[in-house]
């Protein structure tokens, strides 16, 4: 066996890029690790991809698979077909996948069928809502992974309940917090603040992209109506995800939202600009997993527009409240926050900016023996 361990990391979408940035920085300290980065190309727009590599100083991917958009089957299958060739050529000792997107499932499934062990970062998350494509991805990835790095004790318990061997699970904390804490102090008020007339703590931020919220006409309409109502009390900045933009156009809701001057629609923002925007806001309304914990770390009230959360700790110890999708409830809870009724965040174990350090140490210790077991 070669002396160095070769670790191949698969990324494909915006949140993946943020999660691997601190890990790749940590890898630099380890001469024993040779790292290869594959970008599947699930996200390909400049604002959804390149800007994150530039801002977070992520090395240029060694492979770019350019798989683009498509149905779940198309996207997953395209990644699998292309990535298999890379795995065969590179012969990595381990493949890392992060989060719960189609690219992560495709990477994990292809690796394990080639007898390459898989490490899953952000393992064990469950929303218990199988309508979410991400929930299916999470379950499948976790059950074929050899190393499962979990962000919270809840995630570990979820895995144990599903019968996953406790020796494969490592509570290392939240890797996205590493990224956030690294930039938190450097973040300034975004460049567009003055231009659109924003004042600190006098606006809300909205993000919306979950298929369950935006792909169904009636649901999207109800959510947008709630947002319009809230914007009568507090301006709302809405950096719009390409999926949501497309569905608003298809359902003919453009007129409904463009009439309202207090709903400020923007293109997707870079990481620094987004964190700058959130940090100075009064309230965040979202269906994003990332924002649920970023708001807790930044102590900004968050209303999650979904039936359930895969981050229960942000409700228990943080600023998050899951409000579902009913118009009345969304409005009611937003008005409470606007009138000053807010939750304060408590500290969460291992959300301390050292997760990537812990993960790299374990990877170094475990990869060789796992690899040997896989072949013998
Ligand atoms: C994906 C993930 C989701 C994650 C999100 C982060 C899955 C199943 N979903 O959702 O878990 O929270 O990324 O953003 O993997 N599009 C563009 N430009 C791009 C990328 C996408 O225009 O750079 C448009 C395309 O019309 C595409 C649509 O957005 O069809 C949806 O993209 P897709 O990658 O299928 O899923 P996301 O909604 O981004």
PDB file of C-alpha atoms in Angstrom, residues 157-270:
ATOM      1  CA  UNK A 157     -29.171   8.727  18.159  1.00  0.00           C
ATOM      2  CA  UNK A 158     -30.926   8.633  14.777  1.00  0.00           C
ATOM      3  CA  UNK A 159     -28.189   6.413  13.386  1.00  0.00           C
ATOM      4  CA  UNK A 160     -28.158   4.093  16.376  1.00  0.00           C
ATOM      5  CA  UNK A 161     -31.951   3.680  16.100  1.00  0.00           C
ATOM      6  CA  UNK A 162     -31.479   2.580  12.505  1.00  0.00           C
ATOM      7  CA  UNK A 163     -29.027  -0.094  13.623  1.00  0.00           C
ATOM      8  CA  UNK A 164     -25.806   1.532  12.460  1.00  0.00           C
ATOM      9  CA  UNK A 165     -22.706   0.262  14.276  1.00  0.00           C
ATOM     10  CA  UNK A 166     -21.749   2.724  17.023  1.00  0.00           C
ATOM     11  CA  UNK A 167     -18.058   2.309  16.199  1.00  0.00           C
ATOM     12  CA  UNK A 168     -18.594   3.941  12.826  1.00  0.00           C
ATOM     13  CA  UNK A 169     -20.140   7.102  14.305  1.00  0.00           C
ATOM     14  CA  UNK A 170     -18.113  10.133  15.431  1.00  0.00           C
ATOM     15  CA  UNK A 171     -19.623  13.206  17.060  1.00  0.00           C
ATOM     16  CA  UNK A 172     -17.358  15.865  15.605  1.00  0.00           C
ATOM     17  CA  UNK A 173     -19.692  18.877  15.521  1.00  0.00           C
ATOM     18  CA  UNK A 174     -21.040  21.101  12.809  1.00  0.00           C
ATOM     19  CA  UNK A 175     -18.611  21.685   9.978  1.00  0.00           C
ATOM     20  CA  UNK A 176     -20.569  24.610   8.571  1.00  0.00           C
ATOM     21  CA  UNK A 177     -19.983  26.418  11.862  1.00  0.00           C
ATOM     22  CA  UNK A 178     -16.243  26.200  11.149  1.00  0.00           C
ATOM     23  CA  UNK A 179     -16.783  28.090   7.910  1.00  0.00           C
ATOM     24  CA  UNK A 180     -19.035  30.631   9.585  1.00  0.00           C
ATOM     25  CA  UNK A 181     -16.787  31.344  12.566  1.00  0.00           C
ATOM     26  CA  UNK A 182     -13.796  31.769  10.252  1.00  0.00           C
ATOM     27  CA  UNK A 183     -15.429  34.611   8.353  1.00  0.00           C
ATOM     28  CA  UNK A 184     -17.763  36.063  10.991  1.00  0.00           C
ATOM     29  CA  UNK A 185     -15.434  38.857  12.070  1.00  0.00           C
ATOM     30  CA  UNK A 186     -14.400  39.704   8.529  1.00  0.00           C
ATOM     31  CA  UNK A 187     -17.954  40.148   7.313  1.00  0.00           C
ATOM     32  CA  UNK A 188     -18.927  43.723   6.576  1.00  0.00           C
ATOM     33  CA  UNK A 189     -22.231  45.328   5.696  1.00  0.00           C
ATOM     34  CA  UNK A 190     -22.898  44.172   2.105  1.00  0.00           C
ATOM     35  CA  UNK A 191     -22.241  46.556  -0.799  1.00  0.00           C
ATOM     36  CA  UNK A 192     -25.916  46.737  -1.813  1.00  0.00           C
ATOM     37  CA  UNK A 193     -27.130  47.835   1.639  1.00  0.00           C
ATOM     38  CA  UNK A 194     -27.194  51.548   0.891  1.00  0.00           C
ATOM     39  CA  UNK A 195     -28.340  51.125  -2.673  1.00  0.00           C
ATOM     40  CA  UNK A 196     -31.544  49.384  -1.645  1.00  0.00           C
ATOM     41  CA  UNK A 197     -32.001  51.517   1.460  1.00  0.00           C
ATOM     42  CA  UNK A 198     -31.571  48.890   4.178  1.00  0.00           C
ATOM     43  CA  UNK A 199     -31.036  49.773   7.796  1.00  0.00           C
ATOM     44  CA  UNK A 200     -29.500  47.418  10.366  1.00  0.00           C
ATOM     45  CA  UNK A 201     -32.099  45.284  12.174  1.00  0.00           C
ATOM     46  CA  UNK A 202     -34.916  46.855  10.188  1.00  0.00           C
ATOM     47  CA  UNK A 203     -35.468  44.167   7.592  1.00  0.00           C
ATOM     48  CA  UNK A 204     -36.047  40.431   7.276  1.00  0.00           C
ATOM     49  CA  UNK A 205     -34.315  37.920   4.997  1.00  0.00           C
ATOM     50  CA  UNK A 206     -36.169  35.260   3.042  1.00  0.00           C
ATOM     51  CA  UNK A 207     -34.797  32.170   1.297  1.00  0.00           C
ATOM     52  CA  UNK A 208     -36.927  29.503  -0.301  1.00  0.00           C
ATOM     53  CA  UNK A 209     -35.903  26.614  -2.499  1.00  0.00           C
ATOM     54  CA  UNK A 210     -37.136  23.269  -1.168  1.00  0.00           C
ATOM     55  CA  UNK A 211     -38.960  21.285  -3.825  1.00  0.00           C
ATOM     56  CA  UNK A 212     -41.743  20.646  -1.293  1.00  0.00           C
ATOM     57  CA  UNK A 213     -42.337  24.394  -0.974  1.00  0.00           C
ATOM     58  CA  UNK A 214     -41.685  25.808  -4.406  1.00  0.00           C
ATOM     59  CA  UNK A 215     -42.657  23.099  -6.887  1.00  0.00           C
ATOM     60  CA  UNK A 216     -46.308  22.990  -5.818  1.00  0.00           C
ATOM     61  CA  UNK A 217     -48.385  25.935  -7.023  1.00  0.00           C
ATOM     62  CA  UNK A 218     -50.792  26.134  -4.096  1.00  0.00           C
ATOM     63  CA  UNK A 219     -48.045  25.866  -1.474  1.00  0.00           C
ATOM     64  CA  UNK A 220     -45.825  28.455  -3.087  1.00  0.00           C
ATOM     65  CA  UNK A 221     -48.767  30.862  -3.444  1.00  0.00           C
ATOM     66  CA  UNK A 222     -49.707  30.507   0.217  1.00  0.00           C
ATOM     67  CA  UNK A 223     -46.132  31.128   1.339  1.00  0.00           C
ATOM     68  CA  UNK A 224     -45.727  34.148  -0.939  1.00  0.00           C
ATOM     69  CA  UNK A 225     -49.012  35.608   0.300  1.00  0.00           C
ATOM     70  CA  UNK A 226     -47.754  35.289   3.878  1.00  0.00           C
ATOM     71  CA  UNK A 227     -44.502  36.993   2.884  1.00  0.00           C
ATOM     72  CA  UNK A 228     -46.335  39.875   1.222  1.00  0.00           C
ATOM     73  CA  UNK A 229     -48.404  40.402   4.352  1.00  0.00           C
ATOM     74  CA  UNK A 230     -45.312  40.406   6.608  1.00  0.00           C
ATOM     75  CA  UNK A 231     -43.554  42.843   4.277  1.00  0.00           C
ATOM     76  CA  UNK A 232     -46.229  45.421   5.129  1.00  0.00           C
ATOM     77  CA  UNK A 233     -44.607  45.589   8.590  1.00  0.00           C
ATOM     78  CA  UNK A 234     -40.953  44.921   7.742  1.00  0.00           C
ATOM     79  CA  UNK A 235     -39.118  45.024   4.382  1.00  0.00           C
ATOM     80  CA  UNK A 236     -38.006  41.582   3.239  1.00  0.00           C
ATOM     81  CA  UNK A 237     -34.870  40.877   1.208  1.00  0.00           C
ATOM     82  CA  UNK A 238     -35.214  37.775  -0.944  1.00  0.00           C
ATOM     83  CA  UNK A 239     -32.059  36.406  -2.624  1.00  0.00           C
ATOM     84  CA  UNK A 240     -33.780  34.068  -5.011  1.00  0.00           C
ATOM     85  CA  UNK A 241     -32.656  30.513  -5.783  1.00  0.00           C
ATOM     86  CA  UNK A 242     -32.783  29.574  -9.506  1.00  0.00           C
ATOM     87  CA  UNK A 243     -35.324  26.806  -8.847  1.00  0.00           C
ATOM     88  CA  UNK A 244     -37.681  29.253  -7.119  1.00  0.00           C
ATOM     89  CA  UNK A 245     -37.232  31.878  -9.814  1.00  0.00           C
ATOM     90  CA  UNK A 246     -38.135  29.291 -12.420  1.00  0.00           C
ATOM     91  CA  UNK A 247     -41.253  28.115 -10.560  1.00  0.00           C
ATOM     92  CA  UNK A 248     -42.463  31.689  -9.928  1.00  0.00           C
ATOM     93  CA  UNK A 249     -42.240  32.273 -13.665  1.00  0.00           C
ATOM     94  CA  UNK A 250     -43.976  28.977 -14.531  1.00  0.00           C
ATOM     95  CA  UNK A 251     -46.857  29.563 -12.068  1.00  0.00           C
ATOM     96  CA  UNK A 252     -47.281  33.179 -13.201  1.00  0.00           C
ATOM     97  CA  UNK A 253     -46.594  34.693  -9.750  1.00  0.00           C
ATOM     98  CA  UNK A 254     -44.199  37.339 -11.043  1.00  0.00           C
ATOM     99  CA  UNK A 255     -46.841  40.073 -10.987  1.00  0.00           C
ATOM    100  CA  UNK A 256     -48.003  39.112  -7.513  1.00  0.00           C
ATOM    101  CA  UNK A 257     -44.585  39.750  -6.009  1.00  0.00           C
ATOM    102  CA  UNK A 258     -43.136  42.478  -8.195  1.00  0.00           C
ATOM    103  CA  UNK A 259     -45.903  44.953  -7.290  1.00  0.00           C
ATOM    104  CA  UNK A 260     -44.666  45.065  -3.726  1.00  0.00           C
ATOM    105  CA  UNK A 261     -41.754  47.448  -3.103  1.00  0.00           C
ATOM    106  CA  UNK A 262     -41.104  46.031   0.380  1.00  0.00           C
ATOM    107  CA  UNK A 263     -40.180  42.645  -1.043  1.00  0.00           C
ATOM    108  CA  UNK A 264     -36.723  43.154  -2.461  1.00  0.00           C
ATOM    109  CA  UNK A 265     -35.734  40.349  -4.825  1.00  0.00           C
ATOM    110  CA  UNK A 266     -32.028  39.813  -5.490  1.00  0.00           C
ATOM    111  CA  UNK A 267     -29.908  37.273  -7.341  1.00  0.00           C
ATOM    112  CA  UNK A 268     -28.276  34.522  -5.221  1.00  0.00           C
ATOM    113  CA  UNK A 269     -25.643  36.070  -2.948  1.00  0.00           C
ATOM    114  CA  UNK A 270     -22.077  35.078  -2.220  1.00  0.00           C
TER     115      UNK A 270
END
